[in-house]
Amino acid sequence: AIKTQDVTSLTDGSETFFVATWNICCGRNGGLESALRAMKLMGVDCGVFLETKLTDDVYTRWSSGYNVRSTRAPSKWQGGISLFWRTSGTYEIEEVD
């Protein structure tokens, strides 16, 4: 027979943070900044944008309260990701450069 046991709450001393992933289709021409504004409105703390299509190192590093680091896409038609996060005492992002 299976017995039900009391489960200790994990909320003691822990906090919640929100993570997201979103295919933004293009981070150029204000696409990255627009996506960051949307993340702020949704209360997302950190996440990854897919298909950013950023082909060089010219992109926004900070917007709407978020830090951003992006990879180079192989072409302006495909690939690339961006990691975004806002400063928090709940988690820490290390080694982004």
PDB file of C-alpha atoms in Angstrom:
ATOM      1  CA  ALA A   1       0.000   0.000   0.000  1.00  0.00           C
ATOM      2  CA  ILE A   2       1.179   3.535  -0.769  1.00  0.00           C
ATOM      3  CA  LYS A   3       1.087   5.923   2.163  1.00  0.00           C
ATOM      4  CA  THR A   4       0.752   9.672   1.826  1.00  0.00           C
ATOM      5  CA  GLN A   5       3.521  11.531   3.605  1.00  0.00           C
ATOM      6  CA  ASP A   6       3.800  15.158   4.536  1.00  0.00           C
ATOM      7  CA  VAL A   7       6.129  16.922   2.137  1.00  0.00           C
ATOM      8  CA  THR A   8       8.340  19.660   3.502  1.00  0.00           C
ATOM      9  CA  SER A   9       7.688  22.969   1.805  1.00  0.00           C
ATOM     10  CA  LEU A  10      10.456  24.168  -0.482  1.00  0.00           C
ATOM     11  CA  THR A  11       9.381  27.788  -0.099  1.00  0.00           C
ATOM     12  CA  ASP A  12      11.319  28.313   3.132  1.00  0.00           C
ATOM     13  CA  GLY A  13      14.281  30.497   2.158  1.00  0.00           C
ATOM     14  CA  SER A  14      13.678  30.173  -1.572  1.00  0.00           C
ATOM     15  CA  GLU A  15      12.269  32.559  -4.125  1.00  0.00           C
ATOM     16  CA  THR A  16      10.582  32.258  -7.484  1.00  0.00           C
ATOM     17  CA  PHE A  17      11.926  33.654 -10.721  1.00  0.00           C
ATOM     18  CA  PHE A  18      10.491  33.450 -14.228  1.00  0.00           C
ATOM     19  CA  VAL A  19      12.360  32.054 -17.233  1.00  0.00           C
ATOM     20  CA  ALA A  20      11.256  32.295 -20.871  1.00  0.00           C
ATOM     21  CA  THR A  21      12.327  31.341 -24.358  1.00  0.00           C
ATOM     22  CA  TRP A  22      10.918  33.083 -27.402  1.00  0.00           C
ATOM     23  CA  ASN A  23      11.506  32.861 -31.134  1.00  0.00           C
ATOM     24  CA  ILE A  24      11.616  36.550 -31.998  1.00  0.00           C
ATOM     25  CA  CYS A  25      12.287  35.880 -35.715  1.00  0.00           C
ATOM     26  CA  CYS A  26      14.669  38.868 -35.956  1.00  0.00           C
ATOM     27  CA  GLY A  27      16.563  40.979 -33.432  1.00  0.00           C
ATOM     28  CA  ARG A  28      17.619  43.617 -35.957  1.00  0.00           C
ATOM     29  CA  ASN A  29      15.957  47.023 -36.468  1.00  0.00           C
ATOM     30  CA  GLY A  30      14.476  47.260 -32.971  1.00  0.00           C
ATOM     31  CA  GLY A  31      13.309  43.643 -32.765  1.00  0.00           C
ATOM     32  CA  LEU A  32      15.519  42.898 -29.769  1.00  0.00           C
ATOM     33  CA  GLU A  33      14.372  45.995 -27.889  1.00  0.00           C
ATOM     34  CA  SER A  34      10.717  45.252 -28.650  1.00  0.00           C
ATOM     35  CA  ALA A  35      11.065  41.689 -27.364  1.00  0.00           C
ATOM     36  CA  LEU A  36      12.712  42.964 -24.156  1.00  0.00           C
ATOM     37  CA  ARG A  37       9.815  45.362 -23.551  1.00  0.00           C
ATOM     38  CA  ALA A  38       7.430  42.401 -23.903  1.00  0.00           C
ATOM     39  CA  MET A  39       9.478  40.354 -21.409  1.00  0.00           C
ATOM     40  CA  LYS A  40       9.324  43.229 -18.929  1.00  0.00           C
ATOM     41  CA  LEU A  41       5.540  43.444 -19.279  1.00  0.00           C
ATOM     42  CA  MET A  42       5.260  39.698 -18.624  1.00  0.00           C
ATOM     43  CA  GLY A  43       7.561  39.840 -15.573  1.00  0.00           C
ATOM     44  CA  VAL A  44      10.209  37.519 -17.006  1.00  0.00           C
ATOM     45  CA  ASP A  45      13.506  37.522 -15.087  1.00  0.00           C
ATOM     46  CA  CYS A  46      15.801  35.760 -17.556  1.00  0.00           C
ATOM     47  CA  GLY A  47      15.568  33.861 -20.804  1.00  0.00           C
ATOM     48  CA  VAL A  48      16.733  33.154 -24.324  1.00  0.00           C
ATOM     49  CA  PHE A  49      15.614  34.667 -27.611  1.00  0.00           C
ATOM     50  CA  LEU A  50      15.931  32.366 -30.622  1.00  0.00           C
ATOM     51  CA  GLU A  51      16.492  33.273 -34.291  1.00  0.00           C
ATOM     52  CA  THR A  52      17.860  36.722 -33.514  1.00  0.00           C
ATOM     53  CA  LYS A  53      19.723  36.892 -36.839  1.00  0.00           C
ATOM     54  CA  LEU A  54      22.360  39.285 -35.483  1.00  0.00           C
ATOM     55  CA  THR A  55      25.374  38.891 -37.777  1.00  0.00           C
ATOM     56  CA  ASP A  56      27.834  41.175 -36.002  1.00  0.00           C
ATOM     57  CA  ASP A  57      28.563  42.521 -32.550  1.00  0.00           C
ATOM     58  CA  VAL A  58      26.385  45.612 -33.050  1.00  0.00           C
ATOM     59  CA  TYR A  59      23.318  45.091 -30.857  1.00  0.00           C
ATOM     60  CA  THR A  60      21.739  46.458 -27.678  1.00  0.00           C
ATOM     61  CA  ARG A  61      23.576  45.292 -24.534  1.00  0.00           C
ATOM     62  CA  TRP A  62      21.034  46.776 -22.112  1.00  0.00           C
ATOM     63  CA  SER A  63      17.360  47.726 -22.546  1.00  0.00           C
ATOM     64  CA  SER A  64      14.153  47.763 -20.466  1.00  0.00           C
ATOM     65  CA  GLY A  65      16.123  46.753 -17.367  1.00  0.00           C
ATOM     66  CA  TYR A  66      17.741  43.688 -18.999  1.00  0.00           C
ATOM     67  CA  ASN A  67      21.344  42.836 -19.773  1.00  0.00           C
ATOM     68  CA  VAL A  68      21.766  41.113 -23.151  1.00  0.00           C
ATOM     69  CA  ARG A  69      24.490  38.964 -24.734  1.00  0.00           C
ATOM     70  CA  SER A  70      24.068  37.563 -28.234  1.00  0.00           C
ATOM     71  CA  THR A  71      25.816  35.094 -30.493  1.00  0.00           C
ATOM     72  CA  ARG A  72      26.587  35.818 -34.128  1.00  0.00           C
ATOM     73  CA  ALA A  73      24.148  34.305 -36.566  1.00  0.00           C
ATOM     74  CA  PRO A  74      25.648  32.591 -39.630  1.00  0.00           C
ATOM     75  CA  SER A  75      23.539  34.844 -41.873  1.00  0.00           C
ATOM     76  CA  LYS A  76      20.839  37.507 -41.708  1.00  0.00           C
ATOM     77  CA  TRP A  77      18.322  34.816 -42.667  1.00  0.00           C
ATOM     78  CA  GLN A  78      18.998  32.231 -39.960  1.00  0.00           C
ATOM     79  CA  GLY A  79      20.205  31.473 -36.460  1.00  0.00           C
ATOM     80  CA  GLY A  80      21.627  33.273 -33.487  1.00  0.00           C
ATOM     81  CA  ILE A  81      20.472  33.435 -29.889  1.00  0.00           C
ATOM     82  CA  SER A  82      20.441  36.087 -27.177  1.00  0.00           C
ATOM     83  CA  LEU A  83      20.594  35.541 -23.442  1.00  0.00           C
ATOM     84  CA  PHE A  84      18.802  38.232 -21.441  1.00  0.00           C
ATOM     85  CA  TRP A  85      18.497  38.748 -17.686  1.00  0.00           C
ATOM     86  CA  ARG A  86      17.848  41.361 -15.086  1.00  0.00           C
ATOM     87  CA  THR A  87      19.867  41.706 -11.909  1.00  0.00           C
ATOM     88  CA  SER A  88      18.436  39.699  -9.030  1.00  0.00           C
ATOM     89  CA  GLY A  89      19.401  38.409  -5.616  1.00  0.00           C
ATOM     90  CA  THR A  90      17.663  35.122  -6.481  1.00  0.00           C
ATOM     91  CA  TYR A  91      20.068  33.961  -9.202  1.00  0.00           C
ATOM     92  CA  GLU A  92      23.390  34.886 -10.768  1.00  0.00           C
ATOM     93  CA  ILE A  93      24.570  34.817 -14.379  1.00  0.00           C
ATOM     94  CA  GLU A  94      28.261  33.994 -14.728  1.00  0.00           C
ATOM     95  CA  GLU A  95      30.775  34.142 -17.577  1.00  0.00           C
ATOM     96  CA  VAL A  96      28.753  35.784 -20.334  1.00  0.00           C
ATOM     97  CA  ASP A  97      31.546  37.348 -22.380  1.00  0.00           C
TER      98      ASP A  97
END
